[in-house]
Coordinates of C-alpha atoms and ligand atoms in Angstrom, one line a residue:
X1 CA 99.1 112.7 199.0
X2 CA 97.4 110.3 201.0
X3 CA 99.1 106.8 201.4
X4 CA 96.7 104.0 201.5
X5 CA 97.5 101.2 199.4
X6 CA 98.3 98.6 201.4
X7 CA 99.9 95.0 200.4
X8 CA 101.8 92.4 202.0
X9 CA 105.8 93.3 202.1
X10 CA 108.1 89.9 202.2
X11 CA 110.7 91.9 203.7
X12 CA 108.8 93.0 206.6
X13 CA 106.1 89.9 206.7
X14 CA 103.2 92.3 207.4
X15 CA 100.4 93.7 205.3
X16 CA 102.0 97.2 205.4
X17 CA 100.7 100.7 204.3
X18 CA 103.1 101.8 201.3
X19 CA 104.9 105.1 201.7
X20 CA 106.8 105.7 198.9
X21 CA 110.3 107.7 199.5
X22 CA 108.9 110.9 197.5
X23 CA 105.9 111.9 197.8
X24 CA 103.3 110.9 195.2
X25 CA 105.8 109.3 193.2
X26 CA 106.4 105.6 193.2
X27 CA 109.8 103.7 191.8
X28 CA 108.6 100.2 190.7
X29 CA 110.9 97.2 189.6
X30 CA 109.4 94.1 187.8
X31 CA 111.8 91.2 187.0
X32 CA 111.0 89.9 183.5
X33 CA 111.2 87.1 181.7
X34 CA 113.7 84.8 180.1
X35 CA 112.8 85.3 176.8
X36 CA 114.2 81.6 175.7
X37 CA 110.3 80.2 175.4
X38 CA 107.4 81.5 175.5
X39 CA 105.7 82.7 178.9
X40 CA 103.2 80.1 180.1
X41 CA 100.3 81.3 182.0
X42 CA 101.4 80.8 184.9
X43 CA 104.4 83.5 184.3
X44 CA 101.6 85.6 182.8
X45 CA 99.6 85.7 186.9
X46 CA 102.6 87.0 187.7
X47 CA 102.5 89.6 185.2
X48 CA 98.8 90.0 185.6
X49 CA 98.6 90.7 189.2
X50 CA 101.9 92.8 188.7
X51 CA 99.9 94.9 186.1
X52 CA 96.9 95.2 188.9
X53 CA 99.3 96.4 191.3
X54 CA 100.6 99.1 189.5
X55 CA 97.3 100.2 187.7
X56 CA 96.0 100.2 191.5
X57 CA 98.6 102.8 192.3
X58 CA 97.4 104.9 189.0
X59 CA 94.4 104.9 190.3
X60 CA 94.4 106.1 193.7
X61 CA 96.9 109.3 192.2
X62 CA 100.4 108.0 192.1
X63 CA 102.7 108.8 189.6
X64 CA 104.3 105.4 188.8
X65 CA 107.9 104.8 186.9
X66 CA 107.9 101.0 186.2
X67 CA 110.8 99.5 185.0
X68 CA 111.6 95.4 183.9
X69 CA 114.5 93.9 182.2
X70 CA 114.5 91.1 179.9
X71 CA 116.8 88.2 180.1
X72 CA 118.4 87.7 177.5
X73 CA 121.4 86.5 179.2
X74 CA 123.0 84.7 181.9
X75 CA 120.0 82.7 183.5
X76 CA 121.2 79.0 184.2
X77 CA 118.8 76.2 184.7
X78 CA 118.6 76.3 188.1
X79 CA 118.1 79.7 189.8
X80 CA 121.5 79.4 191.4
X81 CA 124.8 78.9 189.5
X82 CA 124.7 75.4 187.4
X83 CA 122.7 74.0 184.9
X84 CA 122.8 74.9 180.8
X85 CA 122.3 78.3 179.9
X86 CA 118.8 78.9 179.4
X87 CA 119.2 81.3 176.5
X88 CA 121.5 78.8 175.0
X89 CA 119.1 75.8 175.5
X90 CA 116.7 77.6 173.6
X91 CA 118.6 78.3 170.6
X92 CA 120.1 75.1 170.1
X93 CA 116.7 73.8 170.7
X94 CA 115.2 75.8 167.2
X95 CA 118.4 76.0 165.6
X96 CA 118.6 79.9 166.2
X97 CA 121.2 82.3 167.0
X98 CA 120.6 82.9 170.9
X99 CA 119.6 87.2 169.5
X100 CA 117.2 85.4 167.4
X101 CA 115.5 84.1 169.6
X102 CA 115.8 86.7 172.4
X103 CA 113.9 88.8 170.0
X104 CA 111.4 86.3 169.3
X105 CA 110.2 85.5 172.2
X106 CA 110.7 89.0 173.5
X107 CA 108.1 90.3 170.9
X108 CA 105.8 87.0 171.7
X109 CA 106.0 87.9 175.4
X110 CA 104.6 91.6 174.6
X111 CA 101.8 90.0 172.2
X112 CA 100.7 88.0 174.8
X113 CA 100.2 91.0 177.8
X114 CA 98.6 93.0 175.4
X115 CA 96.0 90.4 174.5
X116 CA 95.5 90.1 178.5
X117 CA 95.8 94.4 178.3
X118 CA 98.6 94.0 181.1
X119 CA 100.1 97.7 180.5
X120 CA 104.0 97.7 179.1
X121 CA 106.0 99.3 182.1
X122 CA 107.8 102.7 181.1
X123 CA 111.4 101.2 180.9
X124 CA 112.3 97.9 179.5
X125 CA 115.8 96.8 179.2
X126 CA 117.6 94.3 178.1
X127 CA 120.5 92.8 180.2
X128 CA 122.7 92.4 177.3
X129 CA 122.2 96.5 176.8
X130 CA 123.9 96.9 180.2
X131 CA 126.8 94.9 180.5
X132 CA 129.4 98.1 180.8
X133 CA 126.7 98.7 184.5
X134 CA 127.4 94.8 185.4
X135 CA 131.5 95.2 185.0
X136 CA 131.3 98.5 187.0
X137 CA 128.8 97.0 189.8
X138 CA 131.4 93.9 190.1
X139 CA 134.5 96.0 190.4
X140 CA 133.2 98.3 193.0
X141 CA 132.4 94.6 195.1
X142 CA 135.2 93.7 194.6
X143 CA 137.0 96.8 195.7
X144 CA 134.7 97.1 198.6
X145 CA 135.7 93.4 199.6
X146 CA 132.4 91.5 199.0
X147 CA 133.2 89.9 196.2
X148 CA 136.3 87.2 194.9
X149 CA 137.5 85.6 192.0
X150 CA 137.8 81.9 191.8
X151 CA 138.5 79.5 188.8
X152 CA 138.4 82.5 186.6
X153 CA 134.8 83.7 188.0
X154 CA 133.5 86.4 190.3
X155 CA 131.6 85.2 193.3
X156 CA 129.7 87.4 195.5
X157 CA 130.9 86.1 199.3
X158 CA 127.7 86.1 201.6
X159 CA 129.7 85.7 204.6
X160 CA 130.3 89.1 204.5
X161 CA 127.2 90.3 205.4
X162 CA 125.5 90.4 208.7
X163 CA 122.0 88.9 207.2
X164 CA 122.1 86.9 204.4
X165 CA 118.7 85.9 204.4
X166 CA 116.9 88.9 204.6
X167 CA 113.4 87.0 203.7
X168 CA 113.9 84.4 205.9
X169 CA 113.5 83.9 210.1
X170 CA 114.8 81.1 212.2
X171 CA 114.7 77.4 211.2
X172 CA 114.0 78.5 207.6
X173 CA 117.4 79.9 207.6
X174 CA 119.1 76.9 208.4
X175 CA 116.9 75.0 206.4
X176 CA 118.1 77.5 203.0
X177 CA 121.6 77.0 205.1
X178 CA 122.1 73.6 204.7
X179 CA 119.5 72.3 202.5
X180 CA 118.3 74.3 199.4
X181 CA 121.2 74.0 197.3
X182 CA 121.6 70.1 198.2
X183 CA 119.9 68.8 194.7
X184 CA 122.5 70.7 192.4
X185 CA 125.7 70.0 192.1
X186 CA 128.5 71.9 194.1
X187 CA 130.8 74.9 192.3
X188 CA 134.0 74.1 194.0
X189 CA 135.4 77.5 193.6
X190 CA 132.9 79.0 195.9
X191 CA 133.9 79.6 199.6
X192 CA 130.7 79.1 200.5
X193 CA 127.9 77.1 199.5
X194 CA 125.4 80.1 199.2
X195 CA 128.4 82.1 197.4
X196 CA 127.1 83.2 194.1
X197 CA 128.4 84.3 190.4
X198 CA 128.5 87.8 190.0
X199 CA 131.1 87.1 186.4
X200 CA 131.3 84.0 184.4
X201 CA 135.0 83.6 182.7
X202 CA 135.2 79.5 182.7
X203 CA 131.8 77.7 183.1
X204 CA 130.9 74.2 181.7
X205 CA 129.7 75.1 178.0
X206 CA 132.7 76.2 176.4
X207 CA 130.0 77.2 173.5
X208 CA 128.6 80.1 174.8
X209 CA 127.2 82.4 172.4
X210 CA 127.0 85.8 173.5
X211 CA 130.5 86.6 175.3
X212 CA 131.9 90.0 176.3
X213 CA 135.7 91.4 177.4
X214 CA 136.0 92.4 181.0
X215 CA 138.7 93.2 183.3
X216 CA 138.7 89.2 184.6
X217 CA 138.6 87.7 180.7
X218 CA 135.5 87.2 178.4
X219 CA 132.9 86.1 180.1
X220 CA 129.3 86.9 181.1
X221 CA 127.4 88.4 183.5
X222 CA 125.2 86.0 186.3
X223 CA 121.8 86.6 186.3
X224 CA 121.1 88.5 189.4
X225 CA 123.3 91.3 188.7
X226 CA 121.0 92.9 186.2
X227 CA 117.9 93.4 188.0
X228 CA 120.4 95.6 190.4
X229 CA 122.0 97.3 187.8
X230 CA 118.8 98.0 185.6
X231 CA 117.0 99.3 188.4
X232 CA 119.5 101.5 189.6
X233 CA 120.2 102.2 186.1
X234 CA 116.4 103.4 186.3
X235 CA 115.3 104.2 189.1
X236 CA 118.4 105.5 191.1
X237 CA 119.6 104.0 194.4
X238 CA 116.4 104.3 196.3
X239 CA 113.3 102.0 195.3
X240 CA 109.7 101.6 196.6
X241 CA 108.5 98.6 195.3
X242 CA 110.0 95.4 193.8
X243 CA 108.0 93.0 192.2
X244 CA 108.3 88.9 191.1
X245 CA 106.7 85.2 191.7
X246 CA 107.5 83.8 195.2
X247 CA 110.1 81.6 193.4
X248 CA 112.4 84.7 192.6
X249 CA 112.4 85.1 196.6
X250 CA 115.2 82.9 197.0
X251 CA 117.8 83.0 195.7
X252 CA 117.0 85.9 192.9
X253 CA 116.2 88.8 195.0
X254 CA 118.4 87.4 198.0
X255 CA 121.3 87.8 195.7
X256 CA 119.8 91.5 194.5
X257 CA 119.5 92.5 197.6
X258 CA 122.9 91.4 199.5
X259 CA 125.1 92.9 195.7
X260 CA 123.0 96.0 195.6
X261 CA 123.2 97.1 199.1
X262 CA 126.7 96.2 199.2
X263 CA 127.2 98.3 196.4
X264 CA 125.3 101.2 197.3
X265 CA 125.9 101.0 201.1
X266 CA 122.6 101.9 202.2
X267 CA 118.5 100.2 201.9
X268 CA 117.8 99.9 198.8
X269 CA 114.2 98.5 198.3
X270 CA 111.2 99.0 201.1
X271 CA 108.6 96.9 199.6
X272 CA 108.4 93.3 198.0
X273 CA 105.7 92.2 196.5
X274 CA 105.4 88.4 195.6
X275 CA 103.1 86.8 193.5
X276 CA 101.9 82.6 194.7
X277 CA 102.1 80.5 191.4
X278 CA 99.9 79.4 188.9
X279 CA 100.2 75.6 189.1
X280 CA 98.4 72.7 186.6
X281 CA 96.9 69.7 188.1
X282 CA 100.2 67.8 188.4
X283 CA 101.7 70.7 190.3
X284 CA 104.1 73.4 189.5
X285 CA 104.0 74.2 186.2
X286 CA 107.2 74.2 183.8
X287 CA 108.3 75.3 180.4
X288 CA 110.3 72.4 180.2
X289 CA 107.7 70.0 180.3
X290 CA 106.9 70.2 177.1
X291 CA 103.4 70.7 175.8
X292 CA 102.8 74.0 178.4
X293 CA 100.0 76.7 178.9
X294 CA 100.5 79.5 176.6
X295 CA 98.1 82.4 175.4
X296 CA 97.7 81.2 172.3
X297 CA 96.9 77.4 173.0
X298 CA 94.1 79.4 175.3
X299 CA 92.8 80.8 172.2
X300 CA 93.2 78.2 170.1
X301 CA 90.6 76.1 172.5
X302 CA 87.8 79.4 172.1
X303 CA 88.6 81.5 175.4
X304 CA 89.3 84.9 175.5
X305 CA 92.8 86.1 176.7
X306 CA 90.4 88.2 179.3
X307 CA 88.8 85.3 180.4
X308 CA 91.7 83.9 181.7
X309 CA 92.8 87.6 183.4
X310 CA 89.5 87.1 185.0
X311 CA 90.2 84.0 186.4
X312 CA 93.2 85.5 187.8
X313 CA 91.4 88.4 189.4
X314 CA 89.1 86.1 191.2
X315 CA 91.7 84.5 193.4
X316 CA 94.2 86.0 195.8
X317 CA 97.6 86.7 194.4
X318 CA 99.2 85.3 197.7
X319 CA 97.6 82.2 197.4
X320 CA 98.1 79.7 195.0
X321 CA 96.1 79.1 192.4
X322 CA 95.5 75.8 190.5
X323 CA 94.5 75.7 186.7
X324 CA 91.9 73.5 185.5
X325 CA 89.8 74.5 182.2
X326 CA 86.1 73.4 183.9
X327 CA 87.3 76.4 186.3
X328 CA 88.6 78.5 183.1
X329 CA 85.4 77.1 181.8
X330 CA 82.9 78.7 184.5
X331 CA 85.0 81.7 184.6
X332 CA 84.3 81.9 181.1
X333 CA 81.0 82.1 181.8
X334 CA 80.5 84.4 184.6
X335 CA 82.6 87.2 182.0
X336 CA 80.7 86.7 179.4
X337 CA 77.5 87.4 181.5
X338 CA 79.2 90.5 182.9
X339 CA 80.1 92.2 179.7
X340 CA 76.8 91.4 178.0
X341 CA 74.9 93.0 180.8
X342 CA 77.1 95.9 180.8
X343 CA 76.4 96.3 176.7
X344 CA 72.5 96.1 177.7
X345 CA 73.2 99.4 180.1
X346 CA 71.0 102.2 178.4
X347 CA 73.7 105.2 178.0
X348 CA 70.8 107.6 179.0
X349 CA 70.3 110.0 181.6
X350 CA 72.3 111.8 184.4
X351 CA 75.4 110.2 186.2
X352 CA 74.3 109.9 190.2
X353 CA 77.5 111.6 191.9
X354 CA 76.3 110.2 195.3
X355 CA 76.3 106.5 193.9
X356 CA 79.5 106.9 191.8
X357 CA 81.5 108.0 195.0
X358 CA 79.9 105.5 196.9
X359 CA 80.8 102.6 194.5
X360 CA 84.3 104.1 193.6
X361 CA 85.6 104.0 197.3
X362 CA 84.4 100.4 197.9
X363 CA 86.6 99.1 194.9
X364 CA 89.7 101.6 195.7
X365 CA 89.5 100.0 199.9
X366 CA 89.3 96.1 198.1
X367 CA 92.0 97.1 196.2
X368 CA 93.7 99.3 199.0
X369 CA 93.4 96.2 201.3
X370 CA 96.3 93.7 199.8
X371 CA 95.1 93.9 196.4
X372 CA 91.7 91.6 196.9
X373 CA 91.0 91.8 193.1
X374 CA 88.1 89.2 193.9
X375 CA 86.6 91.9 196.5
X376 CA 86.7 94.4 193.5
X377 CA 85.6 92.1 191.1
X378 CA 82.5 91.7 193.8
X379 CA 81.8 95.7 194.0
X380 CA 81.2 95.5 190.2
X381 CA 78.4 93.0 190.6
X382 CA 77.3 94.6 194.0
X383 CA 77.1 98.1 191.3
X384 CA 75.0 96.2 188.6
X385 CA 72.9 94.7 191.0
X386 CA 72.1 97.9 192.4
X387 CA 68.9 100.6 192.5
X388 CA 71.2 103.2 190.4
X389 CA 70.5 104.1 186.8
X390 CA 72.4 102.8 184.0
X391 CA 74.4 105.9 183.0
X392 CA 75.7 105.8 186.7
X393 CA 76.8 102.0 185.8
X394 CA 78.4 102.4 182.9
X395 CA 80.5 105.0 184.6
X396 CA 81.5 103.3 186.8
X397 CA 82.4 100.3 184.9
X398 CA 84.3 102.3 182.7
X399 CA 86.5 104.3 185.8
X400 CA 86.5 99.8 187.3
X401 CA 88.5 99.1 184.2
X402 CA 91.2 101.5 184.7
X403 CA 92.3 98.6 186.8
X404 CA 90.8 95.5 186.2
X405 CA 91.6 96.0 182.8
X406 CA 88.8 93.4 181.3
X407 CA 87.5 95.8 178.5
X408 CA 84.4 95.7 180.8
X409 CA 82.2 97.9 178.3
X410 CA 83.1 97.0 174.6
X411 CA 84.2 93.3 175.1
X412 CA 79.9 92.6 175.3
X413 CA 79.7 94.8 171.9
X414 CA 82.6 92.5 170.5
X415 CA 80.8 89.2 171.6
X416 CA 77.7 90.3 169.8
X417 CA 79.5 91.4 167.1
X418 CA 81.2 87.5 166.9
X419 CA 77.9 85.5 167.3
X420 CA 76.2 88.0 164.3
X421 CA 79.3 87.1 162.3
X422 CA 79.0 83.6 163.1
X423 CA 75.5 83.1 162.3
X424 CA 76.2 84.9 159.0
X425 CA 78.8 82.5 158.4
X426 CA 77.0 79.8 158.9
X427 CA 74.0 80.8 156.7
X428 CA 75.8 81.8 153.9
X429 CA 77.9 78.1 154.1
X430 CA 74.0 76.5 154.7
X431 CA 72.4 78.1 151.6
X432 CA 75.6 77.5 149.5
X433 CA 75.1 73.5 150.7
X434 CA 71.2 73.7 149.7
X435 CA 72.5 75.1 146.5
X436 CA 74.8 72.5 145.9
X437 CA 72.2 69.4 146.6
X438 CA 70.0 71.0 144.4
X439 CA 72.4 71.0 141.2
X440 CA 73.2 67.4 142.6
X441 CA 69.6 66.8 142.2
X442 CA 69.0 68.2 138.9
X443 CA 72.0 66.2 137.9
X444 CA 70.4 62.8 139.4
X445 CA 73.4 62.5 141.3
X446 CA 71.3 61.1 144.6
X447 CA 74.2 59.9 146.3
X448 CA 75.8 63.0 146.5
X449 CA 72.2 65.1 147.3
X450 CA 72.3 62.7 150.4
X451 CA 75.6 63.3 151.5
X452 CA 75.1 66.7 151.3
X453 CA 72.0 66.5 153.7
X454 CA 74.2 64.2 156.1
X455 CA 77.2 67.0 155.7
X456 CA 74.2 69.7 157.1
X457 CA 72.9 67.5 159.5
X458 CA 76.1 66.6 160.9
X459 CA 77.0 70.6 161.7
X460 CA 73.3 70.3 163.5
X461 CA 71.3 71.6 160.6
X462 CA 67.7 70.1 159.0
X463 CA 66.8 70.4 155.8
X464 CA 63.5 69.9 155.0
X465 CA 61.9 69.8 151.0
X466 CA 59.1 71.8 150.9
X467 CA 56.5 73.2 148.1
X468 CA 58.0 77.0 148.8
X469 CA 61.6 75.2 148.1
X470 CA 64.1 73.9 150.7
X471 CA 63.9 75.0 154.2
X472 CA 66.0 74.7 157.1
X473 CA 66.0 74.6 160.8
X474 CA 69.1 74.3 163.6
X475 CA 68.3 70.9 165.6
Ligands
AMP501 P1 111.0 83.5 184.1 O1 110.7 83.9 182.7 O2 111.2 82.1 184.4 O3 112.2 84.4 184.5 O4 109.8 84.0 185.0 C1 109.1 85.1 184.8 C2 108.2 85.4 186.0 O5 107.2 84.4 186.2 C3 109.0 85.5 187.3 O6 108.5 86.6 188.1 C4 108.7 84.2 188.0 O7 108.7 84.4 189.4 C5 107.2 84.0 187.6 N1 106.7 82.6 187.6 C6 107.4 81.5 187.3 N2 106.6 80.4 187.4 C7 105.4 80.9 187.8 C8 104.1 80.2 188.1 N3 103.9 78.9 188.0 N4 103.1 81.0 188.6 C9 103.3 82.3 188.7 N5 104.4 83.0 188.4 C10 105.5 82.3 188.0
ZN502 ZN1 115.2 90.1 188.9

């Protein structure tokens, strides 16, 4: 089939046309989360655009496999090897076993994409369902010579390899050389400062919870050895795409790359696609900060899940993106708008073939071009704006949503829906109140009569004593 999505590839630093290794059929990797909190938004552009990307690939005929692990293990505080267990953090934090609260946050992780209809990938794994995979990766690495044991751990030695830095050109490698790891504090078994752990026997918590036998002592596996392993697991040893937040650049997919091609002897991944953060006011954003973004504190302040997908659609996943809920706020808006003009589309008539190809390849090249979800998001308005009748429209909204996702033509029927339910509401609670004073009334009980009419006006409602009876009005 024809190749023509095109995105930008970290490995390569060029906006490149993606050619899969078999034809038509795309292998697609998607680190996951650390299910020790729940996701904040910004994880969840991540996700989003993630979602986008393979949804984009549906669409223009691929067959996709997607695969993501959840880590449930082995991720430390910092991205590289120190730091308190994050899992382990988490429990002690609610008072859980660290399983408890894997599979909490595991199954609030999956609530939350589903209310932003991010699509669950075909394979999701665990990295505590794979540690017999991790054991077998580290003893081939260490029988191939790339790998050592130290102070009871396995560390990968990336001195053994020609290019460490596979992401990285020139100064930036001697800046990640010398520099990166300067703020945490140094593992004195390593041979080298960018050395990592592939096996954990003897760490600093001597309570770890979830511990397993291996041929160098109970222990644990490090963090970065899953993603190989569950891929490969997967996907086999050749991959097309791999997918993360720019933070997992380095060290994360660094240290995937320089175990699994070690391992496997050969390229292992042609295509990485990074997604720019999300970051709040004060600047990156943190579950450790305490009061963070999540879904649900979204809906608990009145927006729609969607909404904020729409907000991430609007910007470029390359760029970063800063949060601020007067921009939530007029992207709120503008979605609103869109779905309510799309339920006022007449489902009448023939669909125009002419227009519908027309439209249709003018999303597929914004999305073909480096995913520009905000050039897509622009052909639907071009569309609605356009001389075309409506059944063409809502065709074409309807094949638009395979991607965007943004339940472009029942969200305006569900909005309607709310404000009819709403209104009802607030009649029925308005003639109860009316009610109420009048029994107040009849009882002489004045006081109370007037605080009812104060309790109405308050919620913006007049009520007015007329010769029909009471009346009322919204002020
Ligand atoms: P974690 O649960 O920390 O392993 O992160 C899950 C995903 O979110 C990873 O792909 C990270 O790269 C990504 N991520 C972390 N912080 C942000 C952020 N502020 N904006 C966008 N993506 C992020
Ligand atoms: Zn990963």
């Amino acid at each position: 089939m024809e190749n023509k999505v095109k995105f930008y590839n970290t490995l390569t630093r060029e906006i490149e046309v993606m050619v899969p290794n078999e034809d038509g059929k795309v292998a697609m990797y998607t680190c996951g989360p650390t299910v020790y909190h729940y996701a904040h938004i910004g994880n969840l552009r991540s996700y989003i655009m993630e979602d986008i990307l393979e949804k984009t690939l549906r669409y223009v005929g691929y067959d996709v496999k997607r695969v993501m692990n959840i880590t449930d293990v082995g991720h430390l505080s910092s991205d590289a090897d120190t730091g308190e267990d994050k899992m382990l953090k988490g429990a002690k934090r609610e008072h859980k076993t660290v399983m408890e609260i894997a599979q909490f946050y595991t199954d609030a992780f999956f609530s939350d994409c589903k209310k932003l209809n991010i699509k669950t990938p075909d394979v999701v794994e665990p990295a505590t369902n794979c540690i017999s995979e991790f054991i077998h990766m580290v003893e081939v690495l260490l029988e191939k010579g790339y790998a050592y044991q130290a102070g009871g751990n396995v560390y990968f030695d990336t001195t053994k390899l020609d290019d460490y830095f596979v992401f990285s050109q020139g100064v930036e490698k001697e800046q990640l050389q010398v520099g990166v790891r300067d703020d945490v504090e140094e593992d004195a078994n390593k041979k080298n400062k960018n050395d990592f752990v592939l096996w954990f026997t003897k760490s600093k918590f001597e309570d770890q919870a979830l511990k397993w036998d291996s041929p160098w002592g109970v222990g644990y596996p490090g963090w970065h050895i899953e993603c190989s392993c569950i891929s490969m697991k997967h996907l086999g040893e050749y991959m097309d795409i791999h997918c993360g937040g720019v933070d997992n650049i380095f060290p994360h997919h660094t240290n995937e790359i320089a175990q699994s091609e070690s391992y496997l002897g050969h390229k292992w991944c042609n295509y990485w696609f990074h997604v720019n953060h999300l970051n709040d006011q004060s600047g990156k954003m943190s579950k450790s900060k305490g009061d963070f973004l999540t879904v649900s504190l979204l809906e608990s302040k009145g927006y729609d899940p969607l909404a904020y997908r729409m907000f991430c659609l609007q910007s470029h996943y390359r760029k970063p993106l800063v949060f601020s809920y007067e921009n939530l706020d007029n992207v709120k808006g503008a979605y609103e708008k869109l779905v309510k003009k799309i339920a006022s589309l007449k489902d009448e008539g023939t669909v125009d073939e002419a227009a519908f190809a027309e439209y249709k390849e003018k999303f597929t090249d914004a999305l073909c071009n480096d995913i520009n979800t905000s050039m897509a998001i622009t052909v639907v308005y071009d569309m609605l704006k356009a001389d075309i009748n409506d059944k063409t429209k809502l065709a074409l909204a309807k094949d638009f949503d395979e991607v965007l996702s943004l339940d472009l033509l029942t969200a305006g029927a569900k909005l309607a829906e709310q404000s009819t339910s709403v209104d009802s509401e607030l009649e029925s609670f308005i003639l109860a109140k009316i009610e109420e004073r009048k029994e107040a009334k009849k009882a002489k009980d004045f006081a109370k009569a007037d605080a009812i009419r104060q309790e109405l006006l308050d919620k913006g409602v007049a009520i007015k004593d007329t010769r029909e009876g009471v009346v009322w009005e919204l002020v």
